[in-house]
Amino acid sequence: QAQLVESGGGVVQPGRSLRLSCAASGFTLRTYAMHWVRQAPGKGLEWVAGLPSDGSNYFYADSVKGRFTISRDNSKNTMYLQMQSLRAEDTAVYYCARDLTSVITNLLESWGQGTRVSVSS
Amino acid sequence: EIVMTQSPATLSVSPGETATLSCRASQSVSRNLAWYQQKPGQAPRLLMYGISTRATDIPARFSGSGSGTEFTLTISSLQSEDFAIYYCQQYDYWPPCTFGQGTKLEIK
């Protein structure tokens, strides 16, 4: 059974960086497209970034483009989200999610339990 | 960016009855419309995609309908475990795929 476990969240000052990890088990990460989705406190869902299984392209929401980088390490079956120049509005629970297929469909079939990021001085 | 608008924000329904949730897109999304369920403290779960195709292990009391810009999620014979927040999502025009603001289904 597919399982995703996020880690790396915490409290960080504005302008600083943080790297989130998403460890996959029960399936091979490199055979699926993967995404990051966030949820600000008391708010709805916001898609953040995605990449297909072949890593040929990277896609970002405009709100994070140029500041966040999605990547994966197939040898570790782990995906990452490198976040730089963090802002207060980046405060959210960050979920990693597995796509339905190897190409991006944006159908988020499996989700981790999330890791909380708080950007505050 | 396509804006998704859900109504109502909160829906109160008694167990055993039927709940009807609505979702409107700012432009046509063809059949590329999905629904997710999120319970307090949990991650979202994919319920439905392609308007009316149930995801794995989703019971038949969940059904989807609509076309173009207007969509409906219907939950019949409401069970206690169905009370949650429901989000619609368009994945026709991306990036970004976009979600509605959610409808909270609460027990009446």
Short mmCIF file of C-alpha atoms in Angstrom, two decimals:
data_model
loop_
_atom_site.label_atom_id
_atom_site.label_comp_id
_atom_site.label_asym_id
_atom_site.label_seq_id
_atom_site.Cartn_x
_atom_site.Cartn_y
_atom_site.Cartn_z
CA GLN A 1 0.00 0.00 0.00
CA ALA A 2 1.31 3.41 -0.99
CA GLN A 3 2.47 5.61 1.83
CA LEU A 4 3.88 9.13 1.78
CA VAL A 5 5.54 10.74 4.79
CA GLU A 6 6.47 14.42 4.77
CA SER A 7 9.09 15.96 7.02
CA GLY A 8 11.15 19.10 7.34
CA GLY A 9 8.51 21.59 8.37
CA GLY A 10 8.96 24.05 11.19
CA VAL A 11 9.06 27.69 12.17
CA VAL A 12 11.27 29.89 10.03
CA GLN A 13 11.85 33.63 9.72
CA PRO A 14 10.78 35.53 6.61
CA GLY A 15 13.44 35.44 3.92
CA ARG A 16 14.94 32.18 5.13
CA SER A 17 14.93 28.77 3.47
CA LEU A 18 13.54 25.35 4.28
CA ARG A 19 13.60 21.97 2.56
CA LEU A 20 10.69 19.61 2.82
CA SER A 21 11.02 15.90 2.16
CA CYS A 22 8.46 13.34 1.10
CA ALA A 23 9.48 9.73 1.63
CA ALA A 24 7.55 7.16 -0.36
CA SER A 25 7.02 3.52 0.52
CA GLY A 26 4.95 0.75 -1.01
CA PHE A 27 5.59 2.00 -4.51
CA THR A 28 8.40 3.30 -6.69
CA LEU A 29 8.37 7.08 -6.71
CA ARG A 30 9.97 7.38 -10.15
CA THR A 31 6.99 5.66 -11.82
CA TYR A 32 4.50 8.35 -10.84
CA ALA A 33 4.08 12.06 -11.32
CA MET A 34 4.26 13.82 -7.98
CA HIS A 35 3.01 17.08 -6.51
CA TRP A 36 3.14 19.43 -3.56
CA VAL A 37 -0.11 21.00 -2.37
CA ARG A 38 -0.48 23.38 0.55
CA GLN A 39 -3.26 24.48 2.85
CA ALA A 40 -3.03 27.71 4.81
CA PRO A 41 -4.60 27.68 8.28
CA GLY A 42 -8.37 27.44 7.98
CA LYS A 43 -8.19 27.78 4.20
CA GLY A 44 -8.62 25.61 1.12
CA LEU A 45 -6.18 23.70 -1.03
CA GLU A 46 -3.57 25.33 -3.23
CA TRP A 47 -1.51 23.35 -5.71
CA VAL A 48 2.15 24.37 -5.44
CA ALA A 49 4.31 22.30 -7.77
CA GLY A 50 4.43 19.12 -9.80
CA LEU A 51 6.76 16.99 -11.87
CA PRO A 52 6.17 13.99 -14.13
CA SER A 53 7.84 10.64 -13.56
CA ASP A 54 10.55 11.28 -16.13
CA GLY A 55 11.45 14.61 -14.55
CA SER A 56 11.30 16.24 -17.96
CA ASN A 57 9.46 19.30 -16.77
CA TYR A 58 8.77 21.17 -13.60
CA PHE A 59 5.59 23.09 -12.97
CA TYR A 60 4.95 25.74 -10.36
CA ALA A 61 2.19 27.98 -9.13
CA ASP A 62 2.92 31.63 -9.89
CA SER A 63 2.93 32.36 -6.16
CA VAL A 64 6.07 30.24 -5.67
CA LYS A 65 7.77 30.35 -9.06
CA GLY A 66 11.40 31.39 -8.75
CA ARG A 67 11.44 30.69 -5.01
CA PHE A 68 10.51 27.00 -4.71
CA THR A 69 12.14 24.02 -6.42
CA ILE A 70 10.64 20.55 -6.68
CA SER A 71 12.96 17.60 -7.14
CA ARG A 72 13.27 13.92 -6.46
CA ASP A 73 15.99 11.42 -5.57
CA ASN A 74 14.98 8.11 -7.09
CA SER A 75 17.69 6.23 -5.18
CA LYS A 76 16.08 7.33 -1.93
CA ASN A 77 12.48 7.10 -3.20
CA THR A 78 12.07 10.63 -1.88
CA MET A 79 10.75 13.91 -3.26
CA TYR A 80 11.76 17.35 -2.06
CA LEU A 81 10.54 20.90 -2.03
CA GLN A 82 13.28 23.47 -1.56
CA MET A 83 11.71 26.70 -0.40
CA GLN A 84 13.64 29.96 -0.46
CA SER A 85 12.83 33.57 0.33
CA LEU A 86 9.94 32.44 2.48
CA ARG A 87 7.10 34.83 3.17
CA ALA A 88 4.39 34.95 5.80
CA GLU A 89 1.86 33.90 3.16
CA ASP A 90 3.76 30.63 2.67
CA THR A 91 2.58 29.54 6.11
CA ALA A 92 0.61 26.34 5.56
CA VAL A 93 0.47 22.60 5.90
CA TYR A 94 2.36 21.18 2.95
CA TYR A 95 1.20 17.88 1.52
CA CYS A 96 2.97 15.70 -0.97
CA ALA A 97 0.68 13.80 -3.28
CA ARG A 98 1.00 11.08 -5.87
CA ASP A 99 -0.62 11.51 -9.24
CA LEU A 100 -2.83 8.83 -10.74
CA THR A 101 -0.29 8.13 -13.51
CA SER A 102 3.29 8.68 -14.58
CA VAL A 103 2.33 11.79 -16.52
CA ILE A 104 0.76 14.76 -14.83
CA THR A 105 -3.02 14.48 -14.71
CA ASN A 106 -3.33 16.51 -11.51
CA LEU A 107 -5.51 13.75 -10.06
CA LEU A 108 -4.03 13.38 -6.61
CA GLU A 109 -4.63 9.78 -5.65
CA SER A 110 -2.47 9.38 -2.55
CA TRP A 111 -1.53 11.99 0.02
CA GLY A 112 0.82 12.24 2.93
CA GLN A 113 -0.33 13.57 6.28
CA GLY A 114 1.38 16.89 5.75
CA THR A 115 4.12 18.91 7.38
CA ARG A 116 3.48 22.31 8.89
CA VAL A 117 5.48 25.37 7.85
CA SER A 118 5.16 28.60 9.77
CA VAL A 119 6.91 31.72 8.52
CA SER A 120 7.12 34.28 11.26
CA SER A 121 9.58 36.72 12.77
CA GLU B 1 -6.29 30.81 -13.97
CA ILE B 2 -9.68 29.13 -13.72
CA VAL B 3 -11.62 30.09 -10.61
CA MET B 4 -13.74 27.42 -8.97
CA THR B 5 -16.67 28.52 -6.81
CA GLN B 6 -18.49 26.13 -4.51
CA SER B 7 -21.88 26.53 -2.90
CA PRO B 8 -23.08 26.54 -0.29
CA ALA B 9 -20.18 27.22 2.06
CA THR B 10 -21.89 25.08 4.69
CA LEU B 11 -24.59 22.48 4.20
CA SER B 12 -26.53 20.95 7.08
CA VAL B 13 -28.13 17.59 6.36
CA SER B 14 -29.46 14.79 8.51
CA PRO B 15 -27.96 11.30 8.38
CA GLY B 16 -29.77 9.11 5.91
CA GLU B 17 -30.75 12.02 3.71
CA THR B 18 -29.20 13.27 0.47
CA ALA B 19 -26.67 16.08 0.16
CA THR B 20 -26.19 18.06 -3.03
CA LEU B 21 -23.01 20.13 -3.39
CA SER B 22 -22.41 22.53 -6.25
CA CYS B 23 -19.29 23.71 -8.04
CA ARG B 24 -18.99 26.30 -10.79
CA ALA B 25 -16.00 27.01 -13.01
CA SER B 26 -15.19 30.45 -14.41
CA GLN B 27 -14.84 28.85 -17.83
CA SER B 28 -15.50 25.45 -19.33
CA VAL B 29 -13.31 22.66 -17.94
CA SER B 30 -14.73 19.99 -20.21
CA ARG B 31 -14.89 16.75 -18.20
CA ASN B 32 -11.78 17.54 -16.19
CA LEU B 33 -13.46 17.99 -12.83
CA ALA B 34 -12.66 16.09 -9.63
CA TRP B 35 -13.92 16.05 -6.04
CA TYR B 36 -11.98 15.51 -2.82
CA GLN B 37 -13.10 14.86 0.73
CA GLN B 38 -11.19 16.14 3.73
CA LYS B 39 -11.92 15.26 7.34
CA PRO B 40 -10.56 17.32 10.26
CA GLY B 41 -6.86 16.74 10.81
CA GLN B 42 -6.58 14.51 7.77
CA ALA B 43 -5.26 14.82 4.26
CA PRO B 44 -7.72 15.14 1.39
CA ARG B 45 -8.92 12.01 -0.37
CA LEU B 46 -9.76 11.73 -4.05
CA LEU B 47 -13.45 10.86 -4.45
CA MET B 48 -14.35 11.40 -8.06
CA TYR B 49 -12.77 12.43 -11.33
CA GLY B 50 -13.89 12.93 -14.91
CA ILE B 51 -17.08 14.36 -13.36
CA SER B 52 -18.57 10.99 -12.49
CA THR B 53 -15.89 8.29 -12.18
CA ARG B 54 -15.51 7.14 -8.60
CA ALA B 55 -11.98 6.69 -7.30
CA THR B 56 -10.84 3.40 -5.79
CA ASP B 57 -12.96 2.18 -2.86
CA ILE B 58 -15.41 5.09 -3.02
CA PRO B 59 -18.93 3.83 -2.31
CA ALA B 60 -21.72 4.09 -4.84
CA ARG B 61 -23.69 6.56 -2.70
CA PHE B 62 -21.31 9.19 -4.06
CA SER B 63 -22.18 10.38 -7.55
CA GLY B 64 -21.11 13.25 -9.76
CA SER B 65 -22.82 15.06 -12.58
CA GLY B 66 -22.68 18.21 -14.68
CA SER B 67 -20.84 19.55 -17.67
CA GLY B 68 -18.86 22.52 -18.87
CA THR B 69 -18.99 24.95 -15.98
CA GLU B 70 -21.63 23.56 -13.61
CA PHE B 71 -21.07 20.44 -11.54
CA THR B 72 -22.74 18.60 -8.70
CA LEU B 73 -21.62 16.07 -6.13
CA THR B 74 -24.51 14.09 -4.69
CA ILE B 75 -24.18 11.97 -1.60
CA SER B 76 -27.19 9.78 -0.89
CA SER B 77 -28.08 8.00 2.35
CA LEU B 78 -25.58 10.10 4.31
CA GLN B 79 -23.46 8.17 6.76
CA SER B 80 -21.73 9.63 9.80
CA GLU B 81 -18.33 9.28 8.09
CA ASP B 82 -19.49 11.47 5.19
CA PHE B 83 -19.57 14.66 7.22
CA ALA B 84 -16.48 16.51 6.07
CA ILE B 85 -15.30 19.29 3.78
CA TYR B 86 -15.57 18.69 0.06
CA TYR B 87 -13.45 20.41 -2.58
CA CYS B 88 -13.94 20.45 -6.32
CA GLN B 89 -10.89 20.72 -8.56
CA GLN B 90 -10.44 21.52 -12.23
CA TYR B 91 -7.52 19.93 -14.04
CA ASP B 92 -8.38 21.01 -17.55
CA TYR B 93 -6.27 24.14 -17.73
CA TRP B 94 -3.00 24.01 -15.83
CA PRO B 95 -0.71 24.96 -14.32
CA PRO B 96 -2.21 25.59 -12.00
CA CYS B 97 -4.96 23.10 -11.38
CA THR B 98 -7.31 24.94 -9.06
CA PHE B 99 -9.63 24.04 -6.21
CA GLY B 100 -12.85 25.51 -4.96
CA GLN B 101 -12.95 27.02 -1.51
CA GLY B 102 -14.79 24.00 -0.13
CA THR B 103 -18.22 23.07 1.18
CA LYS B 104 -18.49 21.94 4.76
CA LEU B 105 -21.08 19.18 5.12
CA GLU B 106 -22.29 19.11 8.69
CA ILE B 107 -24.78 17.08 10.65
CA LYS B 108 -28.18 18.70 11.02
#
